[in-house]
Short mmCIF file of C-alpha atoms and ligand atoms in Angstrom, two decimals:
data_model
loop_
_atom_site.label_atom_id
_atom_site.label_comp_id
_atom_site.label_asym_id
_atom_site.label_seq_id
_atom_site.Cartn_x
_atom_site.Cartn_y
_atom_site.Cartn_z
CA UNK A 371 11.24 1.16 12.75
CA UNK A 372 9.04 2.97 10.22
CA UNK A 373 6.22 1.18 8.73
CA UNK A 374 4.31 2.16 5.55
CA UNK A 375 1.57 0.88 3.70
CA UNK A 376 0.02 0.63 0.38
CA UNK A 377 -4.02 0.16 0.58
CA UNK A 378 -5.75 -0.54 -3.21
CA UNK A 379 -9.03 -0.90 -3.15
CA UNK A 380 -10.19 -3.78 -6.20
CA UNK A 381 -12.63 -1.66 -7.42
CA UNK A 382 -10.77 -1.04 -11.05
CA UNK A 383 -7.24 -2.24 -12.91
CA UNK A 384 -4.57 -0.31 -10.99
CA UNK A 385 -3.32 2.67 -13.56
CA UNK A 386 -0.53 4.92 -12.95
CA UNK A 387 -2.10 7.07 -10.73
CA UNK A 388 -2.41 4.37 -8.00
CA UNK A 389 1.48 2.70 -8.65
CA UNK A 390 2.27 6.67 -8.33
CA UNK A 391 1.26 6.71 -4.88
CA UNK A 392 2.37 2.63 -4.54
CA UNK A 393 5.85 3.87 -5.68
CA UNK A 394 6.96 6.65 -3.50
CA UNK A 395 4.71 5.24 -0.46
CA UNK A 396 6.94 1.98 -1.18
CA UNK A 397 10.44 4.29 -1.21
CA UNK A 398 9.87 6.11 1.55
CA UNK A 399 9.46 2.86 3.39
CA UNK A 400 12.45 1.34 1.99
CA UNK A 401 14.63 4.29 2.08
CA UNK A 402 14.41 3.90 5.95
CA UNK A 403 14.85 0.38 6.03
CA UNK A 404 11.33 0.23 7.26
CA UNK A 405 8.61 -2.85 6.86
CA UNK A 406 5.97 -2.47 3.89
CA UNK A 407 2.18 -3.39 4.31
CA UNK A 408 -0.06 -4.16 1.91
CA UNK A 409 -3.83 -4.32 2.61
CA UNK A 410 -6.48 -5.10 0.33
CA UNK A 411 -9.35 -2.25 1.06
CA UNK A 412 -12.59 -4.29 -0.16
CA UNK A 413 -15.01 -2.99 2.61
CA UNK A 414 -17.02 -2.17 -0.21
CA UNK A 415 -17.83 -5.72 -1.21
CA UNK A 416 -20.40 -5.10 -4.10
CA UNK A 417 -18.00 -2.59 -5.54
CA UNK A 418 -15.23 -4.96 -5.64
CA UNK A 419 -13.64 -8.19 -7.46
CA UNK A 420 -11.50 -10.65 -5.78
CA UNK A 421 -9.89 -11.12 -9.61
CA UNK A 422 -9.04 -7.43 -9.51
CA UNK A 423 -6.94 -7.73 -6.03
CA UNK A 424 -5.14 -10.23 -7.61
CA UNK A 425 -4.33 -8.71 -10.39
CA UNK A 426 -3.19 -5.45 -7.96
CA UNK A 427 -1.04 -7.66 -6.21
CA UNK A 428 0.90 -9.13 -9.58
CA UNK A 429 0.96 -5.12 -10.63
CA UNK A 430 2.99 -4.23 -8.21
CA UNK A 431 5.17 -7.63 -8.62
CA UNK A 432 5.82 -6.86 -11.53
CA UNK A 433 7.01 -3.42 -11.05
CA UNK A 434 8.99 -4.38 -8.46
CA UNK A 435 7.24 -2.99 -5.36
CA UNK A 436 7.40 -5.92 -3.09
CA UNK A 437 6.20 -6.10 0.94
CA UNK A 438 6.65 -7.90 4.31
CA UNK A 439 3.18 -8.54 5.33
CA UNK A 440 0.31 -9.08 2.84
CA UNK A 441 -3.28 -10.87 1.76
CA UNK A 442 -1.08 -13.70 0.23
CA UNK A 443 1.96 -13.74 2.49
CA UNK A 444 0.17 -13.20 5.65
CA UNK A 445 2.15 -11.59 8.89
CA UNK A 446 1.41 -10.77 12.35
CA UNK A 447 -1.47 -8.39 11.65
CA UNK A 448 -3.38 -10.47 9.56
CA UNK A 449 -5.73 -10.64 7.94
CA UNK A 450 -4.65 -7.98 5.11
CA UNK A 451 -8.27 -7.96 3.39
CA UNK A 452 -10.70 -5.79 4.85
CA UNK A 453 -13.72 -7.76 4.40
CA UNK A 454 -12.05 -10.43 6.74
CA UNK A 455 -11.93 -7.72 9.48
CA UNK A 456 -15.23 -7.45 10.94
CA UNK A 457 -14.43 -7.26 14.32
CA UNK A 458 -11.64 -4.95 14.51
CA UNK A 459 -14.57 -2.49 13.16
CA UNK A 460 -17.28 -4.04 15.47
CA UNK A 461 -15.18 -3.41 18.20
CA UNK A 462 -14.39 -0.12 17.36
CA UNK A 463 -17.73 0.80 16.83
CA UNK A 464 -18.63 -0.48 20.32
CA UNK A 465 -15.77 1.41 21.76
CA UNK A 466 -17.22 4.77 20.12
CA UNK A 467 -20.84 3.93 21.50
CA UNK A 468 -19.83 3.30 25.24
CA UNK A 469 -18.75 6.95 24.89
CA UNK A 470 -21.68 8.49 23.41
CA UNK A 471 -19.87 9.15 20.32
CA UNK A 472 -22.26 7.61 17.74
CA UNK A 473 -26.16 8.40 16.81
CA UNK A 474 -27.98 6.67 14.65
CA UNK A 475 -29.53 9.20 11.15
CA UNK A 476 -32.15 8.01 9.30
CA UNK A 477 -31.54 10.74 6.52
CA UNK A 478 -31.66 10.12 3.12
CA UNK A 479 -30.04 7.18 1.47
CA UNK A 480 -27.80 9.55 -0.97
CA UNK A 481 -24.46 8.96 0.97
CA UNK A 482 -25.19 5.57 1.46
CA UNK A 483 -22.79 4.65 -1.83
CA UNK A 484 -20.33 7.48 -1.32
CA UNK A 485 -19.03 6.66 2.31
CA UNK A 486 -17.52 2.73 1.94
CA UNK A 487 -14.81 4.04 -0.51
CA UNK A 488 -12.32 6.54 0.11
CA UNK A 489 -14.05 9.75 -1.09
CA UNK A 490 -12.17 11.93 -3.59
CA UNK A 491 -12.28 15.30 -2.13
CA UNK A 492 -15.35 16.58 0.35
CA UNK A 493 -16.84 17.83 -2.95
CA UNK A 494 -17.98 14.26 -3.98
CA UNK A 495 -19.44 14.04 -0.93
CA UNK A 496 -21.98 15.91 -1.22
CA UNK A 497 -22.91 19.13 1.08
CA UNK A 498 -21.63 18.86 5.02
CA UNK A 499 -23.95 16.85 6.77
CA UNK A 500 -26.56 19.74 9.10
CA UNK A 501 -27.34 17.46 11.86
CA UNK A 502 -30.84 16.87 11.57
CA UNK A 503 -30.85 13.50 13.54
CA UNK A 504 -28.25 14.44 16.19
CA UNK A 505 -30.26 15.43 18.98
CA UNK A 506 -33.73 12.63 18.32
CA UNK A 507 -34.85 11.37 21.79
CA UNK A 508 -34.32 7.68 22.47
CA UNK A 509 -37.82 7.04 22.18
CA UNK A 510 -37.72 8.80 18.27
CA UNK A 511 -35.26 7.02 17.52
CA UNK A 512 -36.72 3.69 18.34
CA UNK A 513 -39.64 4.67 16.70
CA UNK A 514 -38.19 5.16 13.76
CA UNK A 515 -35.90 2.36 13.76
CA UNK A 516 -38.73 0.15 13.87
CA UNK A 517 -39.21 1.70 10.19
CA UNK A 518 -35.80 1.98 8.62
CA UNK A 519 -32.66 0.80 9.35
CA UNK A 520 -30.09 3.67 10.35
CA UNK A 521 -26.37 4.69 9.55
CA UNK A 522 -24.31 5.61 12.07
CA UNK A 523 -22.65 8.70 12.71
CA UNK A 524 -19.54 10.38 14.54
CA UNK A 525 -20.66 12.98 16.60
CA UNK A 526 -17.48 15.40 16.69
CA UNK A 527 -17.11 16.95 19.39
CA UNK A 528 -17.72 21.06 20.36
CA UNK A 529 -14.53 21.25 21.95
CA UNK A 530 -12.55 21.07 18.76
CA UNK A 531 -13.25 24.18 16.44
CA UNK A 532 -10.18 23.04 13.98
CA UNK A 533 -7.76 20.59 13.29
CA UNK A 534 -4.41 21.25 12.56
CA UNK A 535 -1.72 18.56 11.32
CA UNK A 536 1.73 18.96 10.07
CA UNK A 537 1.79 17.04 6.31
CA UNK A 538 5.13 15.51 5.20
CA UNK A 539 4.72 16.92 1.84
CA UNK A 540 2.05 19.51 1.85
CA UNK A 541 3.45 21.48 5.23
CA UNK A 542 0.95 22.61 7.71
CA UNK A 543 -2.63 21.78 7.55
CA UNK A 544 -5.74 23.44 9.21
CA UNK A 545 -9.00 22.78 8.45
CA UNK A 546 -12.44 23.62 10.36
CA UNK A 547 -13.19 20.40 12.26
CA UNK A 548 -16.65 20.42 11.03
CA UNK A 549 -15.70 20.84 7.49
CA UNK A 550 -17.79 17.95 6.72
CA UNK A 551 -20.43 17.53 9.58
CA UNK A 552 -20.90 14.64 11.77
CA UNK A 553 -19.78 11.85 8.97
CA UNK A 554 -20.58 8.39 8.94
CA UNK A 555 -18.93 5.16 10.30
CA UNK A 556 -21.16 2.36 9.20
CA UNK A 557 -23.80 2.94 6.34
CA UNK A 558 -27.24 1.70 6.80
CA UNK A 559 -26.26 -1.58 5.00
CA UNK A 560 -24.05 -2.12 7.99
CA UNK A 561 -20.84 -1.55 5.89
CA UNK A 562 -18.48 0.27 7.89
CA UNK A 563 -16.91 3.98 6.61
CA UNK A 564 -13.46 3.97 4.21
CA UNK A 565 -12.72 6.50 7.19
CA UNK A 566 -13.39 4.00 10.10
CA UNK A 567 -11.51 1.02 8.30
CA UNK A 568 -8.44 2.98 7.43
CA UNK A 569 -7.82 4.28 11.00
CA UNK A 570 -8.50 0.83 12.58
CA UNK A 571 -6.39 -1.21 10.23
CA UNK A 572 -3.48 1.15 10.21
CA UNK A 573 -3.40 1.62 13.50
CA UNK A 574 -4.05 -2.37 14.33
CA UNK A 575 -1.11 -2.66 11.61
CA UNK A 576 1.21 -0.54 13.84
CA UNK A 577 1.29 2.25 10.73
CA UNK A 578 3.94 4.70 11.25
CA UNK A 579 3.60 6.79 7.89
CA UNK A 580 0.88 7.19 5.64
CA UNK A 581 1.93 8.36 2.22
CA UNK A 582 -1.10 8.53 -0.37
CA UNK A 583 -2.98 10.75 -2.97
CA UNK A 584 -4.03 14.23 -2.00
CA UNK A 585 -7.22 14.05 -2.90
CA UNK A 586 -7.36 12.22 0.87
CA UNK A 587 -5.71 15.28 2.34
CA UNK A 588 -9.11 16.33 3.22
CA UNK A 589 -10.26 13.10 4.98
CA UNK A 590 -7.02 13.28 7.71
CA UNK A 591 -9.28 15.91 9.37
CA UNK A 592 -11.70 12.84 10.57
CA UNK A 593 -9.17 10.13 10.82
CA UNK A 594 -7.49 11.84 13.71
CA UNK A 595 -10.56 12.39 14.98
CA UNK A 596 -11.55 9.06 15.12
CA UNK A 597 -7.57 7.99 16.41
CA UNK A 598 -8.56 10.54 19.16
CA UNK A 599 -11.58 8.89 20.41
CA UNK A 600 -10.41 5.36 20.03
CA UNK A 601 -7.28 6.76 21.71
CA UNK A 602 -5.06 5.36 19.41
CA UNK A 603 -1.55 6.67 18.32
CA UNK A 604 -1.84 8.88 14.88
CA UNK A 605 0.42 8.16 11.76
CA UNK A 606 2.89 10.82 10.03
CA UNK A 607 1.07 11.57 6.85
CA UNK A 608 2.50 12.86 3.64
CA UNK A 609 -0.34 13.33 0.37
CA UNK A 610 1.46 13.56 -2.57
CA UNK A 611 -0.10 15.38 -5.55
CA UNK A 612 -2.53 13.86 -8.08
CA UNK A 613 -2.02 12.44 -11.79
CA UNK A 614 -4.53 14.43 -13.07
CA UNK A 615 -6.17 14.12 -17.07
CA UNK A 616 -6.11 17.20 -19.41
CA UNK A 617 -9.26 18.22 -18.08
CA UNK A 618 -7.47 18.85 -14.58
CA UNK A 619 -9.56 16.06 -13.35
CA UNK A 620 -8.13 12.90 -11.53
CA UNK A 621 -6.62 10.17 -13.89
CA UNK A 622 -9.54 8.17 -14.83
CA UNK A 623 -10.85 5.37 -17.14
CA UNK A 624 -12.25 8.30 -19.41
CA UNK A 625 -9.13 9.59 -20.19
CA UNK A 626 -7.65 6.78 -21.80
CA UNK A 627 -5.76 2.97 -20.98
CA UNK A 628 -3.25 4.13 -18.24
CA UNK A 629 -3.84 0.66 -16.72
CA UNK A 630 -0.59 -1.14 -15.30
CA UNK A 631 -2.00 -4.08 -17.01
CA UNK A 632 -2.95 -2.33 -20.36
CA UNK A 633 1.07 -0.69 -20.36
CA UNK A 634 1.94 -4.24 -19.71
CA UNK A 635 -0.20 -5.75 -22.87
CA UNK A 636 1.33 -2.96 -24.92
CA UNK A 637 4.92 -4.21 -24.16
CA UNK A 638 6.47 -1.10 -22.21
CA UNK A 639 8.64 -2.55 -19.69
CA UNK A 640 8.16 -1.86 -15.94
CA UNK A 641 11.78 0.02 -15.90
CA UNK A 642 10.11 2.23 -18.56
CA UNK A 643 7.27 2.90 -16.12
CA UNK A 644 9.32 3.56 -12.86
CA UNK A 645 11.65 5.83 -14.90
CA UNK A 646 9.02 7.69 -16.04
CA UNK A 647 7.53 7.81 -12.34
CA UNK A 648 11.01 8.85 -11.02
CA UNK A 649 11.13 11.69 -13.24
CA UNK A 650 8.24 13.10 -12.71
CA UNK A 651 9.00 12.46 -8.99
CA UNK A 652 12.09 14.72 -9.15
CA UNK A 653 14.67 11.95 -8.42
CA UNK A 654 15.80 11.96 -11.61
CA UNK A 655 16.37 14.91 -13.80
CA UNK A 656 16.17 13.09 -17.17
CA UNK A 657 14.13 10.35 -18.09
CA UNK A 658 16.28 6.77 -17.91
CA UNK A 659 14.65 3.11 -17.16
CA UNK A 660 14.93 2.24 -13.68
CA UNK A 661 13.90 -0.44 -11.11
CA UNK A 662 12.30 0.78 -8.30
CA UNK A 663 15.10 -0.93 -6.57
CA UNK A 664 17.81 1.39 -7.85
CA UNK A 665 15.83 4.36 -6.24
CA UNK A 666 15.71 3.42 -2.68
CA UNK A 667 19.19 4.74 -1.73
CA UNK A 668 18.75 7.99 -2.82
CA UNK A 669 15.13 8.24 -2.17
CA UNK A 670 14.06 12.37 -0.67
CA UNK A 671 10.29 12.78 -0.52
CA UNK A 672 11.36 16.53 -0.63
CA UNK A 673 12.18 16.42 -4.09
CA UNK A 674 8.90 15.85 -5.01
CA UNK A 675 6.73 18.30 -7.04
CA UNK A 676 4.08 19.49 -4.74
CA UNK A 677 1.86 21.03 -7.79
CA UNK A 678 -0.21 18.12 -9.53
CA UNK A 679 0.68 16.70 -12.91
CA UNK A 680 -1.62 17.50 -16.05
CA UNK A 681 -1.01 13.79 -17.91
CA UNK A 682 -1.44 15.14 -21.33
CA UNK A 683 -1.37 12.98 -24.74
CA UNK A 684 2.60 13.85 -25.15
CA UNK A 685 3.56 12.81 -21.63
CA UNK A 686 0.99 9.29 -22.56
CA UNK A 687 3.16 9.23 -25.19
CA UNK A 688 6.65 9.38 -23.82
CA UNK A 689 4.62 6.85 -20.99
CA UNK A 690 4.07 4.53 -23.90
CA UNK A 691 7.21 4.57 -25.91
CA UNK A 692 5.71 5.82 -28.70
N1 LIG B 828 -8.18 2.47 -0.43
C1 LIG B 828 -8.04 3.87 -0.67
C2 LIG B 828 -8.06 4.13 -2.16
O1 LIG B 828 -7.82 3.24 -2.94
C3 LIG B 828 -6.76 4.45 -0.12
C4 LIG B 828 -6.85 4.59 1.33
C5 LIG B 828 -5.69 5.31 1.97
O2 LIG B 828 -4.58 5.29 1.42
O3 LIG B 828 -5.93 5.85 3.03
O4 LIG B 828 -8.33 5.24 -2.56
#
C-alpha cells in the first residue's frame, strides 16, 4: 500500500504552484489506490496563521483533492499539525544526542529565520555552514551557554563523502554530502528544523512516496541523512519541476494573484484549474476542464515535463479565462 502526502505550510494563500505539487502528489497516490495524508507544516509558529490552514484545507476541497487522514479528520497518526508534535521531535532529538550526533553552535543568529521553513534551494540558505563550533570542549561550551542560548546541529558524518538517490522524476541524484555543512535541527528559539520535522512526521506517518517541488530536491541530501541516523526506513521521492514567474523565479506574490482563493473570487471554476494543471502536466494534450477525479485512471508521473514552466501573462491568461 503506497502512501503519499501533501504538507502546506500556512504561511501564505495556497496559489497554483502549491495545488501543482498537491495535484500530481494527490494522483500518484490515487492512481495506486494508495492512502493520502495531509499534514499541516506550522513548525514555524510566528510565520504562520491558523486562518490560513483552513483556508488550505477548503482549497484543496474545493478542487477536489480529498485525503484519508488529516488535521480535521484525524487518523491513526495523529496529530496532522506540526506544532502539536513536540515530542516526536524531542524524541528524535534525544535519539540523535545519545549518539553524539548533535553539537550545540553559538554562531550568528542569521539562519535562525531561514531553517523552520522548508528552504528554497541551498542558495537561500546562505553559504555552507564551516564548522566553527564543531569541535568546542565541553567546558567552552558551557561557558558559553551560560551566555547565549545555542542551535543545534547535525554533525554528518566523515564516512559519507556523497549521497546518491534515485528520483522518481528527476533520475539519479548525487550530491556532495556536505553540500551544505553540518545544518541545523532545532534553532536557538528551540524550534525544530523544516528538515527534522519532515523526516519524523513522514516517517511516523508510514510515508511511502514523497512527491513535491524541486526546489526541495536539494534538501533529500539531509533527510536521508537524518532517516539514517534515526534508522528509519527512507521514502521514494519524486520533485517535480517548479511554476516559475517570467523572471525565471519561483511563482510568488510579486508576480501577480495566482491564489486558489483569488481564481476562486474571480469565478474560474476548479475544472478550469485542474485542466489547465493536467495540461501542463502532459496528461492531456489539449486544454479541456477536468476534475481531478477523471485523471486518476490514467495518471503516469512519466509524462510529466521535467523542464520548469515560465508562467507568463498569456498562460495567466488562458489560467484565468480571459
Ligand atoms: N511544507 C513544505 C513547503 O510548504 C513542504 C515540505 C515537503 O513537501 O517536504 O514548502
Amino acid at each position: 500500500m503506497i502512501r503519499g502526502r501533501f504538507a502546506p505550510t500556512p504561511s501564505g494563500l495556497m496559489h497554483i504552484g502549491n495545488i501543482w505539487a498537491a495535484l500530481l502528489a494527490w494522483l500518484q497516490t490515487r492512481h495506486a489506490n494508495g492512502q493520502f495524508v495531509l499534514r499541516m507544516e506550522d513548525i514555524d509558529k510566528p510565520r504562520c496563521r491558523p486562518e490560513l490552514a483552513e483556508q488550505a484545507l477548503a482549497d484543496l476541497r474545493w478542487l477536489g483533492i480529498d485525503w484519508d487522514e488529516g488535521p480535521d479528520i484525524g487518523g491513526p497518526f495523529a496529530p496532522y499539525t506540526q506544532s502539536e508534535r513536540d515530542e516526536w521531535y524531542a524524541a528524535a532529538l534525544d535519539r540523535l544526542e545519545q549518539n553524539g550526533l548533535l553539537y550545540p553552535c553559538f554562531c550568528s543568529r542569521a539562519e535562525l529565520l531561514a531553517v523552520a521553513s522548508a528552504p528554497h534551494g541551498l542558495s537561500e540558505e546562505g553559504p555552507a555552514y564551516g564548522g566553527t563550533c564543531r569541535c568546542l570542549s565541553p567546558e567552552e561550551q558551557k561557558k558559553r551557554k551560560a551566555i547565549k542560548a545555542p542551535s543545534l546541529r547535525f554533525r554528518i558524518g566523515e564516512d559519507h563523502s556523497s549521497i546518491s538517490f534515485h528520483d522518481e522524476a528527476a533520475g539519479k541524484q548525487t550530491f556532495a554530502a556536505d553540500a551544505g555543512g553540518d545544518f541545523v535541527v532545532r534553532r536557538a528559539d528551540g524550534i525544530v528544523s523544516y528538515q527534522l520535522a519532515v523526516v519524523v512526521d513522514d516517517a511516523a506517518m508510514g510515508i511511502t512516496d514523497v512527491l513535491r517541488g524541486y526546489d526541495l530536491l536539494d534538501s533529500t541530501p539531509r533527510q536521508l541523512m537524518l532517516y539514517e541516523a534515526l534508522s528509519l526506513p527512507a521514502p521514494r521521492f519524486a520533485h517535480v519541476p517548479l511554476l516559475m514567474g517570467e523572471d525565471g523565479k519561483r511563482l510568488a506574490k510579486r508576480h501577480g494573484d495566482t491564489s486558489i482563493a483569488g481564481l476562486r473570487a474571480a469565478g474560474v471554476a476548479p475544472a478550469h484549474i485542474i485542466g489547465w494543471l493536467a495540461r501542463l502536466a502532459g496528461q492531456t494534450d489539449v486544454f479541456k476542464p477536468l476534475s481531478a477525479a477523471e485523471l486518476v485512471q490514467g495518471f503516469r508521473l512519466d509524462l510529466v515535463p521535467t523542464e520548469p514552466f515560465i508562467i507568463d501573462s498569456t498562460a495567466m491568461k488562458q489560467l484565468m479565462r480571459i
